[in-house]
Amino acid sequence: MIETKRLPAGVYLLSFSLFAMGSAEFLMAGVLPSAAADLGVSLSSAGALITAFALGVVIGGPPFAVLSLKWPRRTALMATQAVFAVAIAVGLLSGDYWILLVTRFIAGLAYAGFFAVAAVTAISLVTPDRNARASGVVVAGLSVAMVAGGPAGTLLSNLTDWTGGFWGVVALTVLGVVACAVGLPVTTSAAPSLSGELRAMRTPRLWGVFAVTILSTAAYMVSFNYLAAMLADVLPAVWIPAVLALFGIGAFAGLSLGGRISDRRPHHALLGGGAGIAVFSVLLALFATSAVVVVPTVFLLGVAAFVLNPALYGRVFTIAASAPTLAGATTVSAFQLGISLTPALAAGALNLGASLTAIPWIGAALALATIPLVLLDRSRDRMLTC
């Protein structure tokens, strides 16, 4: 029998659901001025809506992983999507800033819970030699949300009012609930034990991978968050969204490439991605005024940044193979923590009087800091396999 190379449909279904929910993360930034005006709050207060969601994601995954250990995974996936959709809908219907702030936090908790269980479910649907590829496909839903979901939601909000895009997210999330009910098995493996999950979390190598996750995510996001500002003096404003979309397209390509490399050579993907982020960040800093250099560099930075993601998940699920749920949830929190650190890192440099070109240098330094950690993990892995 010839083994098919196609992943199970359930993996792509999970990717769609992550796209639907992840679009809400990128949409708020695009409608922030309109939301602030409608809610009657300052722009900085409206920005707290982004922070509330991010905080929910950072702290939500591990506790939910513990609470849902005995649940069938399909139940956990459907429940988190349902809570997410209800939280978003209640916040929109209330029209009240404080209720919206609370519901955004709850939505972040549910999103983190879904992300954590989805990653574990994806690897349970495939053979171990395709774990990283399956994880990469699921995470690809997030890059599609970055490239298409956020901008499309913003466009819909501009054509209606600022809530329009979020109602689209609610509709897609409900569709995801139905798809999970139809397209996923009731359970994918024996229920894990809490003691086994906690024992796996005491593995030092696992925390090394979490450190690489935080550093590498902060390394590329610190530059991405300020790309529009850096491009303002280089390109006409109408072209800036297209260049930002190039980063997302590069991210999608990086996930595809990383998923195929990482199952067999995860450390190659980690070292190549870390070095690539450092090199392309330096190019951004040195040639910030040259559109000819900056535009392709943004694409390549996206490729390098997301080549790592399947390898990071692959290492987590290899190290914590017998108890992956809590470890996978903590990986989600590590990604979000890396994202959350970037405003403080950039603000620290700018408040000291540095120019915008100092920000990619920060990214390069963070990326280089991942390399010794990856080399240490590779050394320990070789010692254990000898």
XYZ file of C-alpha atoms in Angstrom:
386
model
C 0.000 0.000 0.000
C 1.316 3.416 -0.921
C 1.262 5.775 2.054
C -0.402 9.081 1.282
C 1.526 12.228 2.043
C -1.642 14.208 2.657
C -2.378 15.023 6.269
C -5.785 14.063 7.724
C -8.632 16.480 7.092
C -8.924 17.108 10.836
C -5.544 18.855 10.850
C -6.738 21.370 8.245
C -10.024 21.782 10.097
C -8.093 22.784 13.227
C -6.078 25.231 11.134
C -9.314 26.830 9.895
C -10.620 27.212 13.443
C -7.367 28.826 14.559
C -7.605 31.190 11.586
C -11.142 32.190 12.599
C -10.256 32.853 16.237
C -6.814 34.312 15.518
C -8.311 36.951 13.232
C -9.746 38.636 16.335
C -6.211 39.119 17.665
C -5.090 41.086 14.604
C -8.403 42.853 13.925
C -8.601 45.081 16.999
C -5.474 47.055 16.081
C -7.030 47.934 12.711
C -10.251 49.353 14.194
C -8.829 50.869 17.374
C -9.594 54.548 16.586
C -13.191 53.741 15.611
C -13.678 51.550 18.672
C -12.304 54.281 20.960
C -14.648 56.886 19.477
C -17.703 54.625 19.690
C -16.956 53.527 23.268
C -16.174 57.086 24.380
C -12.677 56.300 25.675
C -9.176 57.495 24.835
C -7.034 55.688 22.281
C -4.729 54.431 25.043
C -7.699 53.042 26.978
C -8.936 51.306 23.844
C -5.445 49.817 23.475
C -6.057 48.003 26.764
C -8.545 45.843 24.834
C -5.580 44.407 22.929
C -3.649 43.924 26.160
C -6.589 42.177 27.850
C -6.810 39.626 25.054
C -3.043 39.046 25.076
C -3.001 38.628 28.859
C -5.757 36.038 28.607
C -3.713 34.103 26.055
C -0.526 34.236 28.160
C -2.120 32.819 31.299
C -5.003 30.814 29.840
C -3.391 27.808 28.209
C -1.762 25.890 31.094
C -4.686 26.149 33.558
C -7.150 25.065 30.885
C -4.857 22.187 29.918
C -4.989 20.938 33.520
C -8.762 21.389 33.824
C -9.509 19.618 30.549
C -7.129 16.661 30.877
C -9.992 14.190 31.379
C -12.166 15.665 28.642
C -12.379 14.146 25.164
C -10.345 16.491 23.001
C -13.217 17.152 20.622
C -15.280 18.330 23.585
C -12.489 20.649 24.734
C -12.082 22.093 21.234
C -15.803 22.717 20.797
C -16.157 24.183 24.296
C -13.291 26.667 23.879
C -14.610 27.854 20.524
C -18.106 28.248 21.940
C -16.854 30.257 24.943
C -14.754 32.393 22.587
C -17.715 33.151 20.302
C -20.051 33.925 23.216
C -17.476 36.205 24.880
C -16.917 38.200 21.688
C -20.663 38.453 21.032
C -21.520 39.557 24.589
C -18.847 42.247 24.490
C -20.131 43.590 21.170
C -23.779 43.554 22.234
C -23.043 45.321 25.529
C -21.497 48.384 23.935
C -19.809 48.996 27.297
C -16.044 49.456 27.529
C -15.594 47.618 30.851
C -17.714 44.649 29.811
C -15.814 44.515 26.538
C -12.518 44.562 28.442
C -13.597 41.555 30.548
C -14.986 39.616 27.584
C -11.795 40.219 25.587
C -9.831 38.686 28.462
C -12.194 35.696 28.557
C -11.885 35.327 24.787
C -8.092 35.266 25.192
C -8.378 32.492 27.782
C -10.589 30.438 25.456
C -8.307 31.081 22.473
C -5.285 29.863 24.425
C -7.163 26.764 25.531
C -8.184 25.960 21.966
C -4.684 26.561 20.603
C -3.140 24.244 23.204
C -5.583 21.369 22.663
C -5.547 21.813 18.865
C -1.775 21.366 18.710
C -1.943 18.146 20.742
C -4.924 16.876 18.750
C -3.118 17.479 15.452
C -0.139 15.311 16.404
C -2.477 12.580 17.650
C -3.999 12.382 14.167
C -0.678 11.614 12.450
C 2.281 9.298 12.845
C 5.201 10.598 14.966
C 7.359 11.268 11.889
C 4.855 13.954 10.793
C 4.331 15.710 14.144
C 6.142 18.905 13.188
C 4.427 19.113 9.813
C 0.979 18.682 11.392
C 1.792 21.340 14.008
C 2.989 23.630 11.234
C -0.285 23.298 9.320
C -2.301 24.141 12.432
C -0.144 27.183 13.208
C -0.446 28.201 9.529
C -4.006 29.180 10.374
C -2.541 31.963 12.470
C -0.379 33.270 9.625
C -3.437 33.281 7.331
C -5.243 35.262 10.026
C -2.352 37.739 9.969
C -2.290 38.012 6.170
C -5.998 37.814 5.375
C -8.212 37.553 8.451
C -7.168 40.773 10.163
C -7.156 42.928 6.983
C -10.446 41.425 5.721
C -12.074 42.002 9.098
C -10.820 45.578 9.122
C -12.260 46.132 5.650
C -15.618 44.709 6.731
C -15.573 46.964 9.794
C -14.833 49.981 7.609
C -17.793 49.113 5.355
C -20.176 48.662 8.307
C -19.012 49.808 11.733
C -16.052 48.730 13.839
C -17.947 45.681 15.159
C -18.611 44.207 11.711
C -15.355 42.306 11.435
C -15.813 40.812 14.896
C -19.267 39.524 13.975
C -17.571 37.835 11.034
C -15.149 36.210 13.504
C -18.083 35.001 15.616
C -19.757 33.456 12.557
C -16.579 31.657 11.452
C -15.945 30.401 14.991
C -19.455 28.942 15.194
C -18.774 27.255 11.862
C -15.596 25.848 13.440
C -17.636 24.363 16.304
C -19.895 22.598 13.806
C -16.908 21.401 11.773
C -15.242 19.944 14.889
C -18.478 18.131 15.794
C -18.634 16.566 12.343
C -14.989 16.164 11.368
C -13.120 15.080 14.511
C -13.289 11.800 16.411
C -14.794 11.881 19.901
C -11.424 11.105 21.447
C -7.940 10.640 20.064
C -6.055 8.872 22.832
C -6.266 7.672 26.391
C -6.825 10.461 28.890
C -3.496 11.738 30.239
C -2.760 11.960 33.948
C -2.060 15.194 35.795
C 0.931 13.658 37.593
C 2.441 12.601 34.271
C 1.912 16.061 32.782
C 3.517 17.774 35.783
C 6.415 15.320 35.745
C 7.081 16.121 32.088
C 7.114 19.845 32.906
C 10.062 19.306 35.261
C 12.326 18.378 32.336
C 15.030 21.102 32.021
C 15.312 20.642 28.239
C 11.655 21.599 27.891
C 12.257 24.956 29.543
C 15.171 25.527 27.185
C 12.752 25.177 24.265
C 10.321 27.570 25.966
C 13.170 30.095 26.304
C 13.963 29.761 22.584
C 10.251 30.269 21.836
C 10.041 33.493 23.850
C 13.300 34.938 22.500
C 12.711 34.054 18.844
C 9.117 35.314 18.879
C 10.163 38.614 20.454
C 13.034 38.818 17.936
C 10.836 39.012 14.842
C 7.761 40.643 16.386
C 9.731 43.623 17.707
C 10.602 44.522 14.102
C 7.207 43.575 12.652
C 5.344 45.812 15.097
C 7.308 48.856 13.909
C 7.587 48.019 10.217
C 4.836 50.472 9.242
C 6.644 53.289 11.039
C 9.979 52.367 9.437
C 8.414 52.132 5.981
C 6.654 55.493 6.253
C 9.728 57.383 4.988
C 10.551 54.796 2.327
C 7.296 53.980 0.539
C 4.008 55.717 -0.246
C 1.446 54.963 2.458
C -0.753 53.015 0.016
C 1.987 50.382 -0.418
C 2.709 49.766 3.259
C -0.149 47.252 3.850
C 1.058 45.245 0.853
C 4.587 45.082 2.254
C 3.245 44.024 5.656
C 1.270 41.301 3.887
C 4.561 40.114 2.386
C 5.699 39.278 5.906
C 2.625 37.109 6.363
C 3.147 35.409 3.006
C 6.728 34.723 4.037
C 5.435 33.343 7.333
C 3.177 30.927 5.479
C 6.083 29.795 3.292
C 8.293 29.434 6.370
C 5.726 27.248 8.134
C 5.473 24.975 5.097
C 9.251 24.712 4.776
C 9.801 24.340 8.512
C 7.160 21.629 8.790
C 8.950 19.503 6.205
C 12.427 20.029 7.678
C 11.595 19.814 11.356
C 10.360 16.230 11.611
C 13.822 14.930 10.732
C 16.167 17.848 11.428
C 14.533 20.134 14.011
C 17.794 21.744 15.090
C 18.603 22.679 11.478
C 15.304 24.570 11.345
C 15.907 26.216 14.725
C 19.461 27.302 13.915
C 18.566 28.412 10.390
C 15.544 30.356 11.607
C 17.418 32.069 14.446
C 20.347 33.001 12.216
C 17.976 34.155 9.473
C 16.048 36.447 11.827
C 19.344 37.952 12.991
C 20.668 38.512 9.452
C 17.459 39.998 8.043
C 16.982 42.191 11.118
C 20.477 43.598 10.579
C 19.643 44.248 6.915
C 16.524 46.145 7.978
C 18.591 48.266 10.343
C 21.372 48.998 7.852
C 19.218 49.605 4.762
C 16.070 51.066 6.305
C 16.010 53.871 3.735
C 16.275 51.603 0.676
C 12.988 50.185 -0.568
C 14.869 47.867 -2.946
C 16.444 46.119 0.047
C 13.688 46.498 2.642
C 10.811 44.974 0.654
C 12.381 41.557 -0.059
C 13.940 41.573 3.408
C 10.502 41.824 5.012
C 9.411 38.719 3.089
C 12.560 36.800 4.036
C 12.201 37.831 7.678
C 8.736 36.258 7.646
C 10.154 33.039 6.188
C 12.957 32.831 8.769
C 10.662 33.718 11.656
C 8.137 30.981 11.009
C 10.541 28.238 9.945
C 11.135 27.839 13.678
C 7.546 27.280 14.781
C 7.040 23.664 13.642
C 10.474 22.786 15.055
C 9.623 24.337 18.414
C 6.416 22.339 18.650
C 8.238 19.274 17.396
C 10.853 19.536 20.150
C 8.201 20.119 22.820
C 6.198 17.073 21.752
C 9.355 14.956 21.477
C 10.637 15.890 24.929
C 7.185 15.619 26.533
C 5.975 12.755 24.334
C 4.197 10.916 27.119
C 2.418 13.998 28.496
C 2.133 16.693 25.815
C -1.013 18.602 26.810
C 0.378 20.909 29.499
C 3.667 21.302 27.621
C 1.803 22.281 24.442
C -0.294 24.789 26.370
C 2.818 26.345 27.878
C 4.295 26.662 24.377
C 1.288 28.764 23.353
C 1.833 30.966 26.411
C 5.519 31.291 25.543
C 4.687 32.507 22.031
C 2.273 35.098 23.396
C 4.729 36.179 26.093
C 7.322 36.814 23.398
C 4.799 38.980 21.532
C 3.841 40.819 24.723
C 7.453 41.706 25.537
C 8.046 43.610 22.310
C 6.309 46.919 23.197
C 8.396 47.244 26.361
C 11.649 46.405 24.549
C 10.985 48.897 21.776
C 9.732 51.606 24.150
C 12.859 51.238 26.263
C 15.074 51.971 23.263
C 12.934 54.810 21.901
C 12.612 56.473 25.307
C 16.394 56.599 25.489
C 16.419 58.612 22.286
C 17.272 55.816 19.845
C 15.957 55.946 16.297
C 13.545 53.418 14.790
C 16.470 51.578 13.212
C 17.582 50.541 16.707
C 14.564 48.233 16.929
C 15.783 45.671 14.346
C 19.115 45.605 16.174
C 17.203 44.506 19.279
C 15.580 41.779 17.203
C 18.959 40.630 15.914
C 20.363 40.408 19.451
C 17.377 38.390 20.675
C 17.664 36.017 17.708
C 21.375 35.453 18.315
C 20.599 34.639 21.947
C 18.604 31.601 20.778
C 21.564 29.961 19.059
C 23.529 28.787 22.151
C 20.271 27.459 23.629
C 19.567 25.463 20.464
C 23.135 24.137 20.385
C 22.799 23.067 24.017
C 19.529 21.281 23.254
C 21.126 19.521 20.288
C 24.084 18.444 22.417
C 21.814 17.036 25.126
C 19.704 15.276 22.513
C 22.755 13.587 21.007
C 23.959 12.488 24.432
C 20.590 10.873 25.150
C 20.495 9.041 21.801
C 24.074 7.712 22.042
